Coordinates of C-alpha atoms in Angstrom, one line a residue:
Chain M
M167 CA 89.9 169.7 73.5
N168 CA 93.4 171.2 73.2
I169 CA 95.1 174.0 71.2
L170 CA 96.0 171.7 68.3
R171 CA 92.4 170.4 67.9
L172 CA 91.0 173.9 68.2
A173 CA 93.4 175.1 65.6
L174 CA 92.5 172.2 63.2
K175 CA 88.8 173.0 63.7
N176 CA 89.4 176.7 63.0
I177 CA 91.5 175.8 59.9
A178 CA 88.6 173.7 58.6
D179 CA 86.1 176.4 59.4
N180 CA 88.0 179.2 57.7
A181 CA 88.5 177.4 54.4
F182 CA 89.3 180.5 52.3
R183 CA 92.0 181.9 54.6
S184 CA 93.4 178.4 55.1
W185 CA 93.7 177.7 51.4
I186 CA 95.4 181.0 50.7
V187 CA 97.9 180.5 53.6
A188 CA 98.6 176.9 52.6
I189 CA 99.0 177.8 48.9
C190 CA 101.4 180.6 49.7
A191 CA 103.4 178.3 52.0
A192 CA 103.5 175.8 49.2
L193 CA 104.6 178.5 46.7
V194 CA 107.4 179.7 49.0
A195 CA 108.6 176.1 49.7
C196 CA 108.3 175.3 46.0
C197 CA 110.4 178.2 44.9
V198 CA 113.1 177.7 47.5
I199 CA 113.4 174.0 47.1
G200 CA 113.2 174.2 43.3
A201 CA 115.9 176.8 43.1
T202 CA 118.1 175.0 45.7
L203 CA 117.7 171.6 44.1
I204 CA 118.6 172.8 40.6
V205 CA 121.4 175.2 41.6
Q206 CA 122.8 172.8 44.3
G207 CA 122.3 169.8 41.9
S208 CA 124.4 171.5 39.2
E209 CA 127.1 172.6 41.7
N210 CA 127.3 169.1 43.3
S211 CA 127.6 167.6 39.9
L212 CA 130.5 169.9 39.0
Q213 CA 132.1 169.1 42.3
K214 CA 131.8 165.4 41.6
V215 CA 133.4 165.8 38.2
F216 CA 136.3 167.6 39.8
E217 CA 136.6 164.8 42.3
R218 CA 136.4 162.1 39.6
L219 CA 139.1 163.8 37.6
G220 CA 141.2 164.0 40.7
A221 CA 143.6 166.3 39.0
D222 CA 144.8 169.8 39.9
I223 CA 145.4 170.8 36.3
L224 CA 143.9 169.4 33.0
V225 CA 146.1 169.8 29.9
I226 CA 144.4 169.5 26.5
P227 CA 145.2 170.6 23.0
E228 CA 144.7 174.3 22.5
G229 CA 141.4 175.5 21.1
N230 CA 139.4 172.4 22.4
Q231 CA 138.6 173.6 25.9
S232 CA 134.8 174.0 25.5
D233 CA 134.5 170.6 23.6
V234 CA 136.4 168.7 26.3
E235 CA 134.5 170.4 29.1
H236 CA 131.2 169.6 27.3
A237 CA 132.3 166.0 26.8
L238 CA 133.2 165.6 30.5
L239 CA 130.0 167.3 31.7
M240 CA 127.4 166.2 29.1
G241 CA 129.0 163.0 27.9
V242 CA 129.0 164.2 24.3
P243 CA 132.1 162.4 22.8
V244 CA 135.1 164.4 21.6
T245 CA 138.2 163.3 20.0
V246 CA 141.3 165.5 20.4
W247 CA 144.9 164.7 20.1
M248 CA 148.3 166.1 21.2
P249 CA 151.8 164.5 21.0
R250 CA 152.6 162.0 23.7
S251 CA 155.9 163.8 24.4
V252 CA 153.8 166.4 26.2
I253 CA 153.5 164.0 29.2
S254 CA 157.3 163.8 29.8
E255 CA 157.7 167.6 29.2
I256 CA 155.1 168.4 31.8
A257 CA 156.5 165.8 34.2
A258 CA 159.9 167.5 34.1
L259 CA 158.5 170.9 35.2
P260 CA 159.0 172.0 38.8
G261 CA 156.0 171.7 41.1
V262 CA 154.5 168.8 39.2
S263 CA 154.2 165.6 41.2
A264 CA 152.3 163.3 38.7
V265 CA 151.1 163.3 35.2
S266 CA 148.8 160.8 33.6
P267 CA 147.7 160.6 30.0
Q268 CA 144.2 159.8 28.8
L269 CA 142.7 159.0 25.4
F270 CA 139.2 160.3 24.6
L271 CA 137.4 157.9 22.3
S272 CA 133.9 157.4 21.0
T273 CA 131.7 154.5 19.9
M274 CA 130.1 154.7 16.5
R275 CA 126.6 155.9 16.0
G276 CA 124.0 153.3 14.8
A277 CA 126.6 150.7 13.9
S278 CA 126.0 147.0 14.5
C279 CA 129.6 146.7 15.7
C280 CA 128.8 148.9 18.7
S281 CA 126.1 147.9 21.2
V282 CA 126.1 151.5 22.5
S283 CA 125.8 154.5 20.3
D284 CA 127.9 157.7 20.7
M285 CA 129.4 156.7 24.0
F286 CA 132.2 158.8 25.4
M287 CA 135.1 156.5 26.4
I288 CA 138.3 157.3 28.3
A289 CA 141.4 155.1 28.1
Y290 CA 143.8 155.6 31.0
D291 CA 147.4 154.5 31.7
P292 CA 147.3 152.2 34.8
E293 CA 151.0 152.9 35.5
T294 CA 150.4 156.6 36.1
D295 CA 146.7 156.9 36.6
F296 CA 145.3 158.6 39.8
T297 CA 141.7 159.0 38.5
V298 CA 140.3 155.5 38.2
H299 CA 142.9 153.8 40.4
P300 CA 141.5 154.9 43.8
W301 CA 138.1 153.5 42.9
L302 CA 139.5 150.2 41.6
E303 CA 141.6 149.9 44.8
Q304 CA 138.6 150.5 47.0
K305 CA 135.9 148.5 45.1
L306 CA 137.6 146.0 42.9
E307 CA 140.9 145.5 44.8
R308 CA 142.7 144.9 41.5
E309 CA 143.6 146.7 38.3
L310 CA 141.5 146.3 35.2
S311 CA 142.6 143.5 32.9
L312 CA 142.6 143.5 29.1
G313 CA 139.1 143.6 27.9
E314 CA 137.6 144.9 31.1
A315 CA 136.0 148.3 31.8
I316 CA 134.2 150.2 34.4
G317 CA 131.4 152.5 33.5
G318 CA 129.5 155.5 34.9
I319 CA 126.4 154.8 36.9
Y320 CA 124.2 154.6 33.7
V321 CA 126.4 152.3 31.7
T322 CA 124.8 148.9 31.5
V323 CA 125.1 145.8 29.3
S324 CA 122.3 145.7 26.7
E325 CA 119.6 143.1 27.3
G326 CA 120.4 139.7 25.9
R327 CA 124.2 140.4 25.9
D328 CA 126.9 139.4 28.3
N329 CA 129.3 142.2 27.4
I330 CA 129.4 145.6 25.7
L331 CA 130.3 145.5 22.1
I332 CA 132.8 148.3 21.0
Y333 CA 134.0 148.2 17.5
G334 CA 133.2 144.5 17.4
Y335 CA 135.2 143.9 20.5
E336 CA 133.5 142.4 23.6
I337 CA 134.3 144.4 26.7
E338 CA 133.3 143.1 30.1
L339 CA 131.7 145.7 32.4
V340 CA 133.2 144.9 35.9
G341 CA 131.6 147.7 37.8
N342 CA 130.0 151.1 37.9
L343 CA 131.2 154.3 39.4
E344 CA 129.3 156.5 41.9
P345 CA 126.9 159.0 40.2
T346 CA 128.2 162.4 39.3
G347 CA 125.1 163.8 37.5
S348 CA 127.4 164.6 34.6
G349 CA 128.3 163.0 31.3
L350 CA 130.8 160.8 33.1
D351 CA 127.8 158.8 34.3
Q352 CA 127.4 157.6 30.7
S353 CA 131.1 157.2 30.0
M354 CA 133.3 154.2 30.1
F355 CA 136.8 153.8 31.4
F356 CA 139.3 151.1 30.3
T357 CA 143.1 150.7 30.1
Y358 CA 145.4 151.9 27.3
E359 CA 146.1 148.3 26.5
T360 CA 142.4 147.6 26.0
A361 CA 142.0 150.7 23.8
L362 CA 145.0 149.7 21.6
E363 CA 143.6 146.1 21.3
I364 CA 140.2 147.4 20.2
A365 CA 142.0 149.6 17.6
R366 CA 144.2 146.7 16.5
L367 CA 141.2 144.4 15.9
S368 CA 138.8 147.0 14.6
P369 CA 139.8 146.7 10.9
M370 CA 138.6 143.0 11.0
Q371 CA 135.7 143.3 13.4
A372 CA 134.2 146.8 13.0
E373 CA 132.4 148.7 10.3
R374 CA 135.0 151.4 10.6
E375 CA 138.6 151.2 11.9
L376 CA 139.4 152.8 15.2
V377 CA 142.6 154.8 14.8
I378 CA 144.7 155.5 17.8
S379 CA 148.1 156.9 17.2
P380 CA 150.6 155.4 19.7
H381 CA 152.4 158.8 19.8
S382 CA 149.3 160.8 20.8
V383 CA 147.2 161.4 23.8
S384 CA 144.0 163.4 24.3
A385 CA 144.6 164.9 27.7
A386 CA 147.1 165.0 30.5
L387 CA 145.9 165.1 34.1
V388 CA 148.4 166.8 36.3
R389 CA 148.8 166.7 40.1
I390 CA 151.0 169.3 41.7
E391 CA 153.2 169.1 44.8
A392 CA 151.6 170.1 48.1
N393 CA 153.4 173.5 48.4
A394 CA 153.2 174.4 44.7
D395 CA 151.2 177.3 43.4
P396 CA 148.7 175.9 40.8
L397 CA 148.6 179.1 38.8
R398 CA 152.4 179.2 38.6
V399 CA 152.5 175.6 37.3
V400 CA 149.8 176.4 34.8
L401 CA 151.9 179.2 33.4
Q402 CA 155.0 177.0 33.3
I403 CA 153.1 174.3 31.4
E404 CA 151.8 176.8 28.8
N405 CA 155.2 178.4 28.4
A406 CA 157.1 175.1 28.2
V407 CA 154.7 173.1 26.0
P408 CA 153.4 174.8 22.9
G409 CA 150.0 174.0 21.4
V410 CA 148.3 173.1 24.7
V411 CA 146.1 174.8 27.2
A412 CA 146.5 174.1 30.9
I413 CA 143.4 174.6 33.0
E414 CA 143.5 174.8 36.8
N415 CA 140.7 172.7 38.2
T416 CA 139.1 175.8 39.8
Q417 CA 138.9 177.4 36.4
L418 CA 137.4 174.3 34.7
F419 CA 133.8 174.5 33.4
R420 CA 133.9 178.3 33.7
T421 CA 131.0 178.7 31.3
Q422 CA 128.9 176.3 33.3
R423 CA 129.9 178.0 36.6
E424 CA 128.9 181.3 35.1
R425 CA 125.6 179.8 34.0
I426 CA 125.0 178.4 37.5
L427 CA 125.8 181.8 38.9
G428 CA 123.3 183.4 36.6
L429 CA 120.8 180.7 37.5
T430 CA 121.4 181.3 41.2
S431 CA 120.9 185.0 40.8
S432 CA 117.6 184.5 38.8
A433 CA 116.4 181.9 41.2
T434 CA 117.2 184.0 44.2
V435 CA 115.4 187.1 42.8
L436 CA 112.4 184.9 41.8
S437 CA 112.3 183.3 45.3
I438 CA 112.6 186.7 47.0
I439 CA 109.8 188.2 44.9
T440 CA 107.6 185.2 45.6
W441 CA 108.5 185.3 49.3
I442 CA 107.7 189.0 49.6
M443 CA 104.4 188.7 47.7
C444 CA 103.4 185.6 49.7
I445 CA 104.3 187.3 53.0
I446 CA 102.2 190.4 52.1
L447 CA 99.3 188.2 50.9
I448 CA 99.4 186.1 54.0
G449 CA 99.6 189.2 56.2
L450 CA 96.6 190.7 54.5
V451 CA 94.5 187.5 54.6
T452 CA 95.4 186.9 58.2
S453 CA 94.6 190.5 59.1
L454 CA 91.2 190.1 57.4
A455 CA 90.5 186.8 59.0
I456 CA 91.5 188.0 62.4
T457 CA 89.3 191.1 62.0
Q458 CA 86.4 188.8 61.3
R459 CA 87.3 186.8 64.4
K460 CA 87.8 189.7 66.8
R461 CA 84.7 188.8 68.7
E462 CA 85.7 185.2 68.9
I463 CA 89.1 186.2 70.3
G464 CA 87.3 188.4 72.9
V465 CA 85.1 185.5 73.9
L466 CA 88.2 183.2 74.3
R467 CA 89.8 185.9 76.5
A468 CA 86.6 186.1 78.6
L469 CA 86.6 182.3 79.0
G470 CA 90.1 182.5 80.5
A471 CA 92.6 182.3 77.6
S472 CA 95.6 184.4 78.4
R473 CA 97.1 186.8 75.9
A474 CA 99.9 184.2 75.3
R475 CA 97.4 181.4 74.8
V476 CA 95.4 183.4 72.2
L477 CA 98.7 184.3 70.5
L478 CA 99.8 180.6 70.5
S479 CA 96.4 179.4 69.4
L480 CA 96.3 181.8 66.4
L481 CA 100.0 181.2 65.5
S482 CA 99.5 177.5 65.7
E483 CA 96.9 177.7 62.9
G484 CA 99.4 179.5 60.7
M485 CA 102.1 177.0 61.7
I486 CA 99.9 174.0 60.8
L487 CA 99.0 175.5 57.5
S488 CA 102.6 176.4 56.7
L489 CA 103.7 172.9 57.5
L490 CA 101.0 171.3 55.4
G491 CA 101.5 173.7 52.5
G492 CA 105.3 173.6 52.8
A493 CA 105.3 169.8 52.8
A494 CA 103.0 169.7 49.8
G495 CA 105.1 172.2 47.9
I496 CA 108.4 170.4 48.7
S497 CA 107.0 167.0 47.8
L498 CA 105.4 168.2 44.6
T499 CA 108.5 170.1 43.4
T500 CA 111.0 167.4 44.4
F501 CA 108.9 164.8 42.6
T502 CA 108.6 166.9 39.5
I503 CA 112.3 167.7 39.4
Y504 CA 113.1 164.0 40.0
L505 CA 110.7 163.0 37.2
F506 CA 112.1 165.5 34.7
R507 CA 115.8 165.5 35.8
D508 CA 116.9 164.3 32.3
L509 CA 114.9 167.0 30.6
I510 CA 116.4 169.6 33.0
I511 CA 119.9 168.4 32.1
H512 CA 119.2 168.6 28.4
Q513 CA 117.3 171.8 28.4
M514 CA 119.8 173.7 30.6
D515 CA 122.8 171.9 29.0
M516 CA 124.2 171.6 32.5
P517 CA 125.0 168.6 34.7
F518 CA 122.6 167.9 37.5
L519 CA 123.0 165.5 40.4
F520 CA 119.9 164.7 42.4
P521 CA 120.7 164.8 46.1
T522 CA 121.0 161.7 48.3
P523 CA 117.9 160.9 50.4
L524 CA 119.6 162.1 53.6
A525 CA 120.6 165.4 52.0
L526 CA 117.1 165.8 50.5
F527 CA 115.6 165.1 53.9
L528 CA 117.8 167.7 55.7
L529 CA 117.1 170.2 52.9
S530 CA 113.4 169.6 53.2
I531 CA 113.5 170.1 57.0
G532 CA 115.5 173.4 56.5
I533 CA 113.0 174.7 53.9
L534 CA 110.0 173.6 56.1
A535 CA 111.6 175.6 59.0
F536 CA 112.1 178.5 56.6
T537 CA 108.5 178.4 55.5
L538 CA 107.3 178.1 59.0
I539 CA 109.3 181.1 60.1
S540 CA 108.1 183.1 57.1
I541 CA 104.4 182.4 57.9
I542 CA 105.0 183.2 61.5
L543 CA 106.5 186.5 60.5
A544 CA 103.6 187.2 58.1
T545 CA 101.0 186.5 60.7
L546 CA 102.7 187.8 63.7
F547 CA 101.9 191.5 63.3
P548 CA 98.1 191.2 63.0
I549 CA 98.0 188.6 65.7
L550 CA 100.1 190.6 68.1
H551 CA 97.9 193.6 67.4
I552 CA 94.7 191.8 68.2
S553 CA 96.1 190.0 71.2
H554 CA 97.1 193.3 72.8
L555 CA 93.6 194.8 72.4
E556 CA 91.4 194.9 75.4
P557 CA 89.0 191.9 75.2
G558 CA 86.1 194.2 75.9
T559 CA 87.0 196.2 72.8
T560 CA 87.4 193.2 70.6
I561 CA 84.0 191.8 71.8
K562 CA 82.4 195.2 71.0
E563 CA 84.1 195.9 67.7
W564 CA 82.8 193.6 65.1
Chain Q
M843 CA 82.4 186.9 95.3
M844 CA 82.9 190.4 96.6
I845 CA 83.3 193.1 94.0
S846 CA 84.2 196.7 94.6
L847 CA 84.6 199.6 92.3
F848 CA 86.2 202.8 93.7
Q849 CA 85.9 205.9 91.6
A850 CA 86.1 203.7 88.5
G851 CA 86.0 205.4 85.2
K852 CA 86.5 204.4 81.6
T853 CA 87.0 206.7 78.7
Y854 CA 87.2 205.5 75.1
T855 CA 89.2 207.5 72.7
L856 CA 88.0 207.4 69.1
K857 CA 90.5 207.8 66.2
G858 CA 93.0 209.4 68.7
K859 CA 90.9 212.5 69.2
T860 CA 87.3 212.3 70.4
T861 CA 87.0 210.9 74.0
I862 CA 83.8 209.3 75.2
P863 CA 83.4 208.8 78.9
A864 CA 81.6 205.4 79.1
I865 CA 81.8 205.1 82.9
Q866 CA 82.4 208.1 85.3
E867 CA 83.5 207.9 89.0
V868 CA 81.4 204.8 89.8
N869 CA 81.5 203.5 93.4
L870 CA 79.9 200.1 93.9
N871 CA 80.1 197.2 96.3
I872 CA 78.5 193.8 95.4
D873 CA 78.3 191.1 98.0
T874 CA 78.6 187.4 97.5
G875 CA 75.3 185.8 96.3
E876 CA 73.7 189.0 95.1
F877 CA 71.7 188.9 91.8
V878 CA 72.2 192.4 90.5
V879 CA 70.1 193.5 87.5
I880 CA 71.7 196.5 85.8
T881 CA 69.4 198.5 83.5
G882 CA 69.7 201.7 81.5
R883 CA 69.4 203.0 78.0
S884 CA 71.8 202.1 75.2
G885 CA 75.1 203.9 75.8
S886 CA 74.5 204.3 79.5
G887 CA 77.6 202.3 80.3
K888 CA 76.1 199.0 81.4
T889 CA 78.3 196.7 79.3
T890 CA 81.4 198.8 80.1
L891 CA 80.6 198.4 83.8
L892 CA 80.4 194.6 83.3
N893 CA 83.6 194.6 81.3
L894 CA 85.4 196.5 84.1
V895 CA 84.2 194.0 86.7
A896 CA 85.4 191.1 84.5
G897 CA 88.8 192.7 83.7
L898 CA 87.9 192.8 80.0
A899 CA 88.4 196.5 80.0
R900 CA 91.0 198.5 82.0
P901 CA 89.6 201.4 84.0
T902 CA 91.1 204.8 82.9
S903 CA 90.6 205.9 86.5
G904 CA 89.9 204.4 89.9
Q905 CA 90.1 200.8 91.0
V906 CA 88.3 197.5 90.5
L907 CA 88.7 195.1 93.5
I908 CA 87.8 191.4 93.3
E909 CA 87.9 189.7 96.8
S910 CA 89.8 192.8 97.9
M911 CA 92.5 192.4 95.3
D912 CA 93.1 195.1 92.7
L913 CA 92.3 193.4 89.4
W914 CA 94.8 195.5 87.5
S915 CA 97.7 194.7 89.8
M916 CA 97.4 191.2 88.5
S917 CA 99.4 189.9 85.6
D918 CA 97.5 188.9 82.4
Q919 CA 98.1 185.3 83.4
E920 CA 96.5 185.8 86.8
Q921 CA 93.6 187.8 85.4
S922 CA 92.9 185.1 82.8
R923 CA 93.1 182.4 85.5
L924 CA 90.6 184.4 87.6
R925 CA 88.2 184.8 84.7
N926 CA 88.6 181.1 83.9
Q927 CA 88.1 179.7 87.5
K928 CA 85.8 182.3 89.1
M929 CA 83.7 183.9 86.3
G930 CA 81.2 182.8 83.8
F931 CA 80.0 184.9 80.8
V932 CA 76.8 185.0 78.9
F933 CA 76.9 187.5 76.0
Q934 CA 74.3 189.3 74.1
F935 CA 75.5 188.0 70.7
P936 CA 75.9 184.4 69.6
S937 CA 79.2 183.6 71.3
L938 CA 79.6 179.9 70.5
L939 CA 82.5 178.8 68.3
Q940 CA 80.9 177.7 65.1
S941 CA 83.6 175.1 64.4
L942 CA 83.0 173.3 67.6
T943 CA 80.1 171.0 68.7
V944 CA 77.8 171.8 71.6
L945 CA 79.8 169.6 74.0
E946 CA 83.2 171.0 72.7
N947 CA 81.9 174.5 73.2
V948 CA 80.9 173.8 76.8
I949 CA 84.2 172.2 77.8
L950 CA 86.2 174.9 76.1
P951 CA 86.9 176.8 79.3
G952 CA 88.4 173.6 80.6
M953 CA 91.1 173.9 78.0
Y954 CA 92.4 177.0 79.8
G955 CA 92.0 175.6 83.2
Q956 CA 93.9 173.0 85.3
K957 CA 95.0 169.9 83.4
N958 CA 94.0 167.4 86.1
E959 CA 90.4 168.7 86.1
K960 CA 89.7 167.9 82.4
H961 CA 87.8 164.7 83.0
L962 CA 85.7 166.4 85.6
I963 CA 84.9 169.2 83.2
L964 CA 83.5 166.6 80.7
E965 CA 81.3 165.0 83.3
R966 CA 80.1 168.4 84.4
A967 CA 79.5 169.7 80.9
E968 CA 77.3 166.7 80.1
K969 CA 75.4 167.2 83.4
L970 CA 74.9 170.9 82.7
L971 CA 73.7 170.3 79.1
D972 CA 71.2 167.8 80.6
E973 CA 70.1 170.5 83.0
V974 CA 69.5 173.0 80.2
G975 CA 67.6 170.3 78.2
L976 CA 70.2 169.8 75.5
N977 CA 71.5 166.4 76.4
N978 CA 70.4 165.2 72.9
K979 CA 72.4 167.9 71.1
L980 CA 75.9 167.1 72.3
S981 CA 77.3 166.5 68.9
A982 CA 75.3 169.2 67.1
Y983 CA 77.0 172.3 65.8
P984 CA 75.7 175.8 66.9
R985 CA 74.3 176.5 63.4
Q986 CA 72.0 173.6 63.9
L987 CA 70.5 175.1 67.0
S988 CA 67.9 177.8 67.5
A989 CA 68.9 181.1 69.2
G990 CA 67.4 180.0 72.5
Q991 CA 69.2 176.6 72.4
Q992 CA 72.4 178.4 71.6
Q993 CA 72.0 180.7 74.6
R994 CA 71.3 177.6 76.8
V995 CA 74.6 176.2 75.6
V996 CA 76.3 179.5 76.5
I997 CA 74.9 179.3 80.0
A998 CA 76.1 175.7 80.4
R999 CA 79.6 176.9 79.2
A1000 CA 79.5 179.8 81.7
L1001 CA 78.8 177.4 84.5
V1002 CA 81.2 174.5 83.6
N1003 CA 84.0 175.8 85.8
Q1004 CA 81.6 176.3 88.7
P1005 CA 82.2 180.1 88.8
A1006 CA 81.5 182.3 91.8
L1007 CA 80.4 185.1 89.5
L1008 CA 78.1 185.0 86.5
L1009 CA 78.2 188.0 84.2
A1010 CA 75.4 188.2 81.6
D1011 CA 75.2 191.0 79.1
E1012 CA 71.6 191.3 77.7
P1013 CA 71.3 187.5 77.4
T1014 CA 67.7 187.7 76.2
S1015 CA 67.9 190.5 73.7
N1016 CA 67.9 188.3 70.6
L1017 CA 65.2 186.0 71.8
D1018 CA 61.5 185.8 71.4
E1019 CA 59.3 186.4 74.5
Q1020 CA 58.7 182.7 75.4
T1021 CA 62.4 181.8 75.1
E1022 CA 63.3 185.0 77.1
Q1023 CA 61.1 183.7 79.9
E1024 CA 62.8 180.3 79.8
I1025 CA 66.3 181.8 79.9
I1026 CA 65.3 184.2 82.8
G1027 CA 63.9 181.1 84.6
L1028 CA 67.2 179.4 84.1
F1029 CA 69.1 182.4 85.7
K1030 CA 66.7 182.3 88.7
D1031 CA 67.3 178.6 89.1
I1032 CA 71.0 179.0 88.8
H1033 CA 70.9 181.7 91.5
D1034 CA 68.7 179.8 93.8
S1035 CA 70.6 176.5 93.5
R1036 CA 74.2 177.7 93.5
E1037 CA 76.4 179.9 95.7
I1038 CA 76.8 182.4 92.9
T1039 CA 76.8 186.1 92.4
I1040 CA 75.0 187.3 89.2
L1041 CA 75.4 190.5 87.3
L1042 CA 72.8 190.8 84.6
V1043 CA 72.7 193.7 82.2
T1044 CA 69.5 194.4 80.4
H1045 CA 67.5 197.2 78.9
A1046 CA 64.3 195.4 79.6
G1047 CA 62.9 196.8 82.9
Q1048 CA 60.6 193.8 83.3
L1049 CA 63.6 191.6 84.3
I1050 CA 64.3 193.7 87.4
P1051 CA 62.1 191.6 89.7
C1052 CA 64.2 188.6 88.9
G1053 CA 67.2 190.0 90.8
T1054 CA 67.9 190.9 94.4
R1055 CA 69.2 194.3 93.6
A1056 CA 68.6 196.7 90.8
L1057 CA 71.0 199.3 89.4
Q1058 CA 70.0 201.9 86.9
M1059 CA 72.6 203.7 84.9
A1060 CA 72.6 206.8 82.8
E1061 CA 75.5 208.6 81.1
G1062 CA 78.1 206.3 82.7
R1063 CA 76.9 206.8 86.3
I1064 CA 74.7 204.7 88.6
I1065 CA 71.6 206.8 89.2
K1066 CA 69.6 204.3 91.2
D1067 CA 70.7 201.5 93.4
E1068 CA 68.0 199.5 95.3
H1069 CA 67.5 196.1 96.9
I1070 CA 64.3 194.8 95.4
H1071 CA 63.6 191.5 97.1
E1072 CA 63.6 192.2 100.8
N1073 CA 62.4 188.7 101.6
R1074 CA 65.3 187.0 99.8
V1075 CA 68.2 186.1 101.9
V1076 CA 71.4 187.6 100.6
R1077 CA 74.2 185.2 101.1
Q1078 CA 77.3 186.7 102.8

């Protein structure tokens, strides 16, 4: 017989109290981990998109900001154009260290000449690129050749095929990028040369011609010098190049950021309300349960349990219940969010990146500790009160 | 175990206003090996006196000395150790933990005792349960036992740490006459076979002859104190 075994026996013997405490612990853990996973998942995803873009400033044709942001985040294809001369104009500005153009393309929907429907594709210029290049250098140790592509984590070759068919052109998928939880996971990257080759052959091979103007680009990714002020460069670009909008990376996806902020506030308020209600409920139930066990506590004191042992014994019951309930709440919520992550992305129209197992483990430990502390707080007052009463009084008062 | 009370008093305060003097200026010396039967009407202060001796209630005046040591100069830890190692309790009400088996209930005081004694406690618990005739009920739960059987388990639990002092508060009040006789017989056997001091509180006057000394209480004071078995040797 030890404190743990006694606590387990008491938990089993006080089923009503035990269930209430465990359910409250599960609710607290469920709310906190649910809110954290969704908010953190969206923020992480945005961060990954920033990292993937690798640019300090994104320049796109004026009036297309929300479409481009939506394309990058949700993978909904967009086709926008601006003159290629924009690249050299930006490159000439002070504070700019590198500029790389990109073409935004899209596969056809439901056409036999495309093995993937409505896919967002990005063509980059290998000579100036700093977005795809670092990954290629690290993983592939070479540049992409003509007819080769790398895809987001969810881009795969259809069953029964060796390559991906784009406008009747066979593209070899040579690798997949790390997940971002955004539309980039369903997007494909290839070189300008490949894009132009697809466009050149499309009149003969595709149901519809892919038109790419050699004098146009969709976006310009800008890197600034180390000591340059990004805001100053943004203003310089917008002043020097008419018809474009320059977006500092911290200002990208502002709508989504605001939505995440709103979501964070709602989730925080909901979690706080649930937490307070659970704490009050647990406090009341513990108070009730302990009142019913006054005599038992008096008997334990008579048998030689010190005040500290009684305190520890009663607290350990709450701790076990909070760990069990918390673990159940965390597992159930995590599993549900994992199962419905695609639905969450579509319903909220926001990117979402499920955390890595290590991050999830650490988060779960943190939330379990939070649940544990919450339950200890909720049960501490009635337990302290009873443990400080004279044993003779607790034995008599029943 | 030597017990002394000097001018001990205990007053309860109800709802912060009304005060009830449960024990008033009690002076009492109990020697090792005495079997003291304390009688009196309800509310006369018998249970409070027992609680004062056990350290379960703090006197509002006076002193309680156990083996010449002031009980209330001890820390909670020391008091608890004293209760665990030197005292055994038999209560009036069903005091077994319903979630534990008979054997687990009996070894429960061992949980609060010295760690290296735990295997001895188990052996002792089985032996005691055999002595009280419940060796076939080790795995039973209290609710599966009669009131008399439960009280036997409580007595076994009270003795498991081989205490020097056994405190019993109306141990037969919820029992039928036959079971009451059996339990009283058990107390006599315990007193005769062990070096133990017993304080037994009862409202039943017929139990007085079981002890070596009888105290009668009224309104929180000892109004009669007499040695009733002159032929019994009081161990010093």
